[in-house]
mmCIF file with all atom_site columns, C-alpha atoms in Angstrom:
data_model
loop_
_atom_site.group_PDB
_atom_site.id
_atom_site.type_symbol
_atom_site.label_atom_id
_atom_site.label_alt_id
_atom_site.label_comp_id
_atom_site.label_asym_id
_atom_site.label_entity_id
_atom_site.label_seq_id
_atom_site.pdbx_PDB_ins_code
_atom_site.Cartn_x
_atom_site.Cartn_y
_atom_site.Cartn_z
_atom_site.occupancy
_atom_site.B_iso_or_equiv
_atom_site.pdbx_formal_charge
_atom_site.auth_seq_id
_atom_site.auth_comp_id
_atom_site.auth_asym_id
_atom_site.auth_atom_id
_atom_site.pdbx_PDB_model_num
ATOM 1   C CA . MET A 1 1   ? -8.652  -16.126 -14.676 1.00 68.00 ? 30  MET A CA 1
ATOM 2   C CA . ARG A 1 2   ? -11.614 -17.278 -12.584 1.00 73.00 ? 31  ARG A CA 1
ATOM 3   C CA . PRO A 1 3   ? -14.503 -14.787 -12.556 1.00 72.00 ? 32  PRO A CA 1
ATOM 4   C CA . ASP A 1 4   ? -14.611 -14.720 -8.733  1.00 76.00 ? 33  ASP A CA 1
ATOM 5   C CA . LEU A 1 5   ? -10.901 -13.897 -8.497  1.00 78.00 ? 34  LEU A CA 1
ATOM 6   C CA . TYR A 1 6   ? -11.269 -11.240 -11.207 1.00 72.00 ? 35  TYR A CA 1
ATOM 7   C CA . ALA A 1 7   ? -14.188 -9.695  -9.285  1.00 74.00 ? 36  ALA A CA 1
ATOM 8   C CA . GLN A 1 8   ? -12.196 -9.794  -6.033  1.00 78.00 ? 37  GLN A CA 1
ATOM 9   C CA . ARG A 1 9   ? -9.229  -7.994  -7.594  1.00 76.00 ? 38  ARG A CA 1
ATOM 10  C CA . LEU A 1 10  ? -11.499 -5.421  -9.232  1.00 74.00 ? 39  LEU A CA 1
ATOM 11  C CA . ALA A 1 11  ? -13.157 -4.779  -5.846  1.00 76.00 ? 40  ALA A CA 1
ATOM 12  C CA . VAL A 1 12  ? -9.724  -4.225  -4.281  1.00 78.00 ? 41  VAL A CA 1
ATOM 13  C CA . LEU A 1 13  ? -8.825  -1.761  -7.034  1.00 73.00 ? 42  LEU A CA 1
ATOM 14  C CA . LEU A 1 14  ? -12.065 0.170   -6.488  1.00 71.00 ? 43  LEU A CA 1
ATOM 15  C CA . GLU A 1 15  ? -11.652 0.136   -2.691  1.00 72.00 ? 44  GLU A CA 1
ATOM 16  C CA . ALA A 1 16  ? -8.109  1.480   -2.983  1.00 71.00 ? 45  ALA A CA 1
ATOM 17  C CA . HIS A 1 17  ? -9.387  4.357   -5.121  1.00 66.00 ? 46  HIS A CA 1
ATOM 18  C CA . HIS A 1 18  ? -12.202 5.287   -2.695  1.00 64.00 ? 47  HIS A CA 1
ATOM 19  C CA . ARG A 1 19  ? -11.235 8.102   -0.305  1.00 61.00 ? 48  ARG A CA 1
ATOM 20  C CA . ARG A 1 20  ? -12.160 8.205   3.366   1.00 60.00 ? 49  ARG A CA 1
ATOM 21  C CA . GLU A 1 21  ? -11.896 10.870  6.051   1.00 61.00 ? 50  GLU A CA 1
ATOM 22  C CA . GLN A 1 22  ? -8.434  11.788  7.309   1.00 57.00 ? 51  GLN A CA 1
ATOM 23  C CA . PRO A 1 23  ? -7.128  9.399   10.012  1.00 58.00 ? 52  PRO A CA 1
ATOM 24  C CA . ALA A 1 24  ? -4.944  10.273  12.989  1.00 60.00 ? 53  ALA A CA 1
ATOM 25  C CA . MET A 1 25  ? -1.473  8.742   12.674  1.00 65.00 ? 54  MET A CA 1
ATOM 26  C CA . THR A 1 26  ? 1.426   10.516  10.968  1.00 68.00 ? 55  THR A CA 1
ATOM 27  C CA . SER A 1 27  ? 3.660   8.904   8.364   1.00 65.00 ? 56  SER A CA 1
ATOM 28  C CA . GLU A 1 28  ? 6.565   8.902   10.841  1.00 70.00 ? 57  GLU A CA 1
ATOM 29  C CA . GLU A 1 29  ? 4.498   6.926   13.336  1.00 73.00 ? 58  GLU A CA 1
ATOM 30  C CA . LEU A 1 30  ? 3.403   4.582   10.579  1.00 72.00 ? 59  LEU A CA 1
ATOM 31  C CA . ALA A 1 31  ? 6.968   4.149   9.323   1.00 73.00 ? 60  ALA A CA 1
ATOM 32  C CA . HIS A 1 32  ? 7.995   3.094   12.821  1.00 76.00 ? 61  HIS A CA 1
ATOM 33  C CA . GLN A 1 33  ? 5.139   0.589   12.978  1.00 75.00 ? 62  GLN A CA 1
ATOM 34  C CA . VAL A 1 34  ? 5.871   -0.807  9.502   1.00 74.00 ? 63  VAL A CA 1
ATOM 35  C CA . SER A 1 35  ? 9.563   -1.119  10.405  1.00 78.00 ? 64  SER A CA 1
ATOM 36  C CA . LEU A 1 36  ? 8.661   -3.210  13.441  1.00 77.00 ? 65  LEU A CA 1
ATOM 37  C CA . VAL A 1 37  ? 6.303   -5.474  11.502  1.00 75.00 ? 66  VAL A CA 1
ATOM 38  C CA . THR A 1 38  ? 8.632   -6.062  8.552   1.00 74.00 ? 67  THR A CA 1
ATOM 39  C CA . ARG A 1 39  ? 11.830  -6.096  10.625  1.00 76.00 ? 68  ARG A CA 1
ATOM 40  C CA . SER A 1 40  ? 13.423  -3.648  8.202   1.00 73.00 ? 69  SER A CA 1
ATOM 41  C CA . VAL A 1 41  ? 14.105  0.066   8.213   1.00 69.00 ? 70  VAL A CA 1
ATOM 42  C CA . VAL A 1 42  ? 11.346  2.026   6.490   1.00 66.00 ? 71  VAL A CA 1
ATOM 43  C CA . PRO A 1 43  ? 11.913  5.770   6.016   1.00 63.00 ? 72  PRO A CA 1
ATOM 44  C CA . ALA A 1 44  ? 9.111   8.125   6.988   1.00 60.00 ? 73  ALA A CA 1
ATOM 45  C CA . VAL A 1 45  ? 9.451   10.075  3.740   1.00 55.00 ? 74  VAL A CA 1
ATOM 46  C CA . ILE A 1 46  ? 9.985   8.353   0.424   1.00 48.00 ? 75  ILE A CA 1
ATOM 47  C CA . VAL A 1 47  ? 11.767  10.370  -2.256  1.00 45.00 ? 76  VAL A CA 1
ATOM 48  C CA . ASP A 1 48  ? 10.868  9.708   -5.878  1.00 40.00 ? 77  ASP A CA 1
ATOM 49  C CA . GLU A 1 49  ? 14.099  9.902   -7.885  1.00 44.00 ? 78  GLU A CA 1
ATOM 50  C CA . ALA A 1 50  ? 12.102  10.701  -11.019 1.00 43.00 ? 79  ALA A CA 1
ATOM 51  C CA . LEU A 1 51  ? 10.976  13.924  -9.356  1.00 39.00 ? 80  LEU A CA 1
ATOM 52  C CA . ALA A 1 52  ? 14.578  15.079  -8.759  1.00 40.00 ? 81  ALA A CA 1
ATOM 53  C CA . GLY A 1 53  ? 14.509  14.607  -5.002  1.00 41.00 ? 82  GLY A CA 1
ATOM 54  C CA . THR A 1 54  ? 11.161  16.214  -4.275  1.00 42.00 ? 83  THR A CA 1
ATOM 55  C CA . ALA A 1 55  ? 8.661   14.558  -1.963  1.00 44.00 ? 84  ALA A CA 1
ATOM 56  C CA . LEU A 1 56  ? 5.925   12.481  -3.549  1.00 42.00 ? 85  LEU A CA 1
ATOM 57  C CA . PRO A 1 57  ? 2.681   14.176  -4.565  1.00 44.00 ? 86  PRO A CA 1
ATOM 58  C CA . PRO A 1 58  ? -0.138  13.702  -2.046  1.00 48.00 ? 87  PRO A CA 1
ATOM 59  C CA . ASP A 1 59  ? -2.175  11.021  -3.825  1.00 58.00 ? 88  ASP A CA 1
ATOM 60  C CA . GLU A 1 60  ? 0.119   8.012   -3.527  1.00 59.00 ? 89  GLU A CA 1
ATOM 61  C CA . VAL A 1 61  ? -2.725  5.487   -3.690  1.00 60.00 ? 90  VAL A CA 1
ATOM 62  C CA . THR A 1 62  ? -3.775  6.786   -7.091  1.00 62.00 ? 91  THR A CA 1
ATOM 63  C CA . GLN A 1 63  ? -0.144  6.511   -8.192  1.00 65.00 ? 92  GLN A CA 1
ATOM 64  C CA . ALA A 1 64  ? -0.071  2.913   -6.989  1.00 66.00 ? 93  ALA A CA 1
ATOM 65  C CA . ILE A 1 65  ? -3.271  2.211   -8.916  1.00 66.00 ? 94  ILE A CA 1
ATOM 66  C CA . VAL A 1 66  ? -1.771  3.753   -12.051 1.00 67.00 ? 95  VAL A CA 1
ATOM 67  C CA . GLN A 1 67  ? 1.294   1.545   -11.628 1.00 68.00 ? 96  GLN A CA 1
ATOM 68  C CA . VAL A 1 68  ? -0.979  -1.494  -11.345 1.00 67.00 ? 97  VAL A CA 1
ATOM 69  C CA . LEU A 1 69  ? -2.906  -0.500  -14.446 1.00 66.00 ? 98  LEU A CA 1
ATOM 70  C CA . ASP A 1 70  ? 0.385   0.017   -16.290 1.00 70.00 ? 99  ASP A CA 1
ATOM 71  C CA . SER A 1 71  ? 1.562   -3.463  -15.339 1.00 70.00 ? 100 SER A CA 1
ATOM 72  C CA . GLU A 1 72  ? 0.063   -5.156  -18.394 1.00 65.00 ? 101 GLU A CA 1
ATOM 73  C CA . ASP A 1 73  ? -2.984  -6.559  -16.587 1.00 75.00 ? 102 ASP A CA 1
ATOM 74  C CA . VAL A 1 74  ? -0.851  -8.551  -14.141 1.00 79.00 ? 103 VAL A CA 1
ATOM 75  C CA . LEU A 1 75  ? -3.392  -7.774  -11.401 1.00 76.00 ? 104 LEU A CA 1
ATOM 76  C CA . PHE A 1 76  ? -5.992  -9.710  -13.346 1.00 78.00 ? 105 PHE A CA 1
ATOM 77  C CA . THR A 1 77  ? -3.933  -12.869 -13.742 1.00 82.00 ? 106 THR A CA 1
ATOM 78  C CA . ASP A 1 78  ? -4.073  -15.899 -11.473 1.00 85.00 ? 107 ASP A CA 1
ATOM 79  C CA . SER A 1 79  ? -0.380  -15.607 -10.647 1.00 87.00 ? 108 SER A CA 1
ATOM 80  C CA . PRO A 1 80  ? 1.903   -14.848 -7.692  1.00 88.00 ? 109 PRO A CA 1
ATOM 81  C CA . GLU A 1 81  ? 2.627   -11.434 -9.216  1.00 84.00 ? 110 GLU A CA 1
ATOM 82  C CA . GLY A 1 82  ? -1.099  -10.662 -9.477  1.00 84.00 ? 111 GLY A CA 1
ATOM 83  C CA . ALA A 1 83  ? -1.622  -11.722 -5.867  1.00 86.00 ? 112 ALA A CA 1
ATOM 84  C CA . ASP A 1 84  ? 1.285   -9.513  -4.773  1.00 84.00 ? 113 ASP A CA 1
ATOM 85  C CA . LEU A 1 85  ? -0.244  -6.483  -6.534  1.00 81.00 ? 114 LEU A CA 1
ATOM 86  C CA . GLU A 1 86  ? -3.577  -7.234  -4.857  1.00 83.00 ? 115 GLU A CA 1
ATOM 87  C CA . HIS A 1 87  ? -1.878  -7.412  -1.452  1.00 84.00 ? 116 HIS A CA 1
ATOM 88  C CA . ARG A 1 88  ? -0.062  -4.124  -2.060  1.00 79.00 ? 117 ARG A CA 1
ATOM 89  C CA . LEU A 1 89  ? -3.317  -2.404  -3.048  1.00 80.00 ? 118 LEU A CA 1
ATOM 90  C CA . ARG A 1 90  ? -5.048  -3.780  0.048   1.00 81.00 ? 119 ARG A CA 1
ATOM 91  C CA . VAL A 1 91  ? -2.224  -2.445  2.213   1.00 78.00 ? 120 VAL A CA 1
ATOM 92  C CA . CYS A 1 92  ? -2.440  0.948   0.458   1.00 74.00 ? 121 CYS A CA 1
ATOM 93  C CA . ALA A 1 93  ? -6.176  1.173   1.115   1.00 74.00 ? 122 ALA A CA 1
ATOM 94  C CA . ILE A 1 94  ? -5.826  0.206   4.784   1.00 74.00 ? 123 ILE A CA 1
ATOM 95  C CA . VAL A 1 95  ? -2.940  2.603   5.373   1.00 70.00 ? 124 VAL A CA 1
ATOM 96  C CA . ARG A 1 96  ? -4.723  5.423   3.553   1.00 66.00 ? 125 ARG A CA 1
ATOM 97  C CA . ASP A 1 97  ? -7.869  4.891   5.626   1.00 67.00 ? 126 ASP A CA 1
ATOM 98  C CA . ARG A 1 98  ? -6.087  4.582   8.963   1.00 67.00 ? 127 ARG A CA 1
ATOM 99  C CA . TYR A 1 99  ? -3.199  7.065   8.928   1.00 61.00 ? 128 TYR A CA 1
ATOM 100 C CA . ARG A 1 100 ? -2.867  10.737  8.064   1.00 56.00 ? 129 ARG A CA 1
ATOM 101 C CA . ASP A 1 101 ? 0.083   12.733  6.702   1.00 51.00 ? 130 ASP A CA 1
ATOM 102 C CA . GLY A 1 102 ? 0.643   10.823  3.468   1.00 51.00 ? 131 GLY A CA 1
ATOM 103 C CA . GLY A 1 103 ? 1.942   7.660   5.084   1.00 52.00 ? 132 GLY A CA 1
ATOM 104 C CA . THR A 1 104 ? 0.667   5.610   2.178   1.00 51.00 ? 133 THR A CA 1
ATOM 105 C CA . ASN A 1 105 ? 3.792   6.447   0.171   1.00 55.00 ? 134 ASN A CA 1
ATOM 106 C CA . ILE A 1 106 ? 5.641   4.003   2.414   1.00 56.00 ? 135 ILE A CA 1
ATOM 107 C CA . ILE A 1 107 ? 3.803   1.172   0.692   1.00 55.00 ? 136 ILE A CA 1
ATOM 108 C CA . ALA A 1 108 ? 2.745   2.673   -2.613  1.00 51.00 ? 137 ALA A CA 1
ATOM 109 C CA . ARG A 1 109 ? 6.180   3.679   -3.889  1.00 49.00 ? 138 ARG A CA 1
ATOM 110 C CA . GLY A 1 110 ? 9.834   3.590   -3.082  1.00 45.00 ? 139 GLY A CA 1
ATOM 111 C CA . THR A 1 111 ? 10.065  0.681   -0.651  1.00 56.00 ? 140 THR A CA 1
ATOM 112 C CA . SER A 1 112 ? 11.559  -2.699  -1.317  1.00 61.00 ? 141 SER A CA 1
ATOM 113 C CA . LEU A 1 113 ? 9.130   -4.855  0.634   1.00 70.00 ? 142 LEU A CA 1
ATOM 114 C CA . SER A 1 114 ? 9.235   -8.412  -0.618  1.00 77.00 ? 143 SER A CA 1
ATOM 115 C CA . PRO A 1 115 ? 5.977   -10.224 -1.433  1.00 81.00 ? 144 PRO A CA 1
ATOM 116 C CA . ARG A 1 116 ? 6.382   -12.113 1.875   1.00 83.00 ? 145 ARG A CA 1
ATOM 117 C CA . GLN A 1 117 ? 6.815   -8.876  3.836   1.00 79.00 ? 146 GLN A CA 1
ATOM 118 C CA . THR A 1 118 ? 3.803   -7.385  2.056   1.00 78.00 ? 147 THR A CA 1
ATOM 119 C CA . ARG A 1 119 ? 1.697   -10.426 3.024   1.00 82.00 ? 148 ARG A CA 1
ATOM 120 C CA . GLU A 1 120 ? 2.898   -10.200 6.633   1.00 82.00 ? 149 GLU A CA 1
ATOM 121 C CA . LEU A 1 121 ? 2.155   -6.480  6.767   1.00 78.00 ? 150 LEU A CA 1
ATOM 122 C CA . LEU A 1 122 ? -1.297  -7.006  5.238   1.00 80.00 ? 151 LEU A CA 1
ATOM 123 C CA . ALA A 1 123 ? -2.059  -9.724  7.795   1.00 83.00 ? 152 ALA A CA 1
ATOM 124 C CA . PHE A 1 124 ? -0.901  -7.410  10.574  1.00 80.00 ? 153 PHE A CA 1
ATOM 125 C CA . LEU A 1 125 ? -2.984  -4.468  9.344   1.00 76.00 ? 154 LEU A CA 1
ATOM 126 C CA . GLU A 1 126 ? -6.090  -6.591  8.780   1.00 78.00 ? 155 GLU A CA 1
ATOM 127 C CA . ASP A 1 127 ? -5.687  -8.161  12.231  1.00 77.00 ? 156 ASP A CA 1
ATOM 128 C CA . GLU A 1 128 ? -5.227  -4.797  14.013  1.00 62.00 ? 157 GLU A CA 1
ATOM 129 C CA . PRO A 1 129 ? -7.955  -2.488  12.690  1.00 50.00 ? 158 PRO A CA 1
ATOM 130 C CA . THR A 1 130 ? -7.332  0.209   15.285  1.00 48.00 ? 159 THR A CA 1
ATOM 131 C CA . SER A 1 131 ? -3.683  -0.343  16.108  1.00 44.00 ? 160 SER A CA 1
ATOM 132 C CA . PRO A 1 132 ? -2.099  2.700   17.782  1.00 46.00 ? 161 PRO A CA 1
ATOM 133 C CA . ALA A 1 133 ? 1.391   3.964   17.088  1.00 44.00 ? 162 ALA A CA 1
ATOM 134 C CA . LEU A 1 134 ? 4.043   1.908   18.812  1.00 39.00 ? 163 LEU A CA 1
#
């Protein structure tokens, strides 16, 4: 893998792990917005089947990072899969920084967004830094 791409992915991983102050939008408002962008139904609360139907713990971004680190270094490969993980981490960081009420679980776990939908959502979020609830 090229050193610049490795450094870029490492920076994304570190940014996703860095916490910011609590934003203003709820996960329900975010779910509505994500549903509009991806043209698919996104539930406001994601249930983790491994937790026997309980809601996800509050730190979904850290969980997403752990999943990335458990993915056999795929993030640090020059591959479509590595790019998809980078995009998902970027989305997690943006959502975490912009919305309150644990909305990050919509992206971090439990959804079935395709790589294309993830790219579209990332482009939308990066293009609309202060987008209000729709």
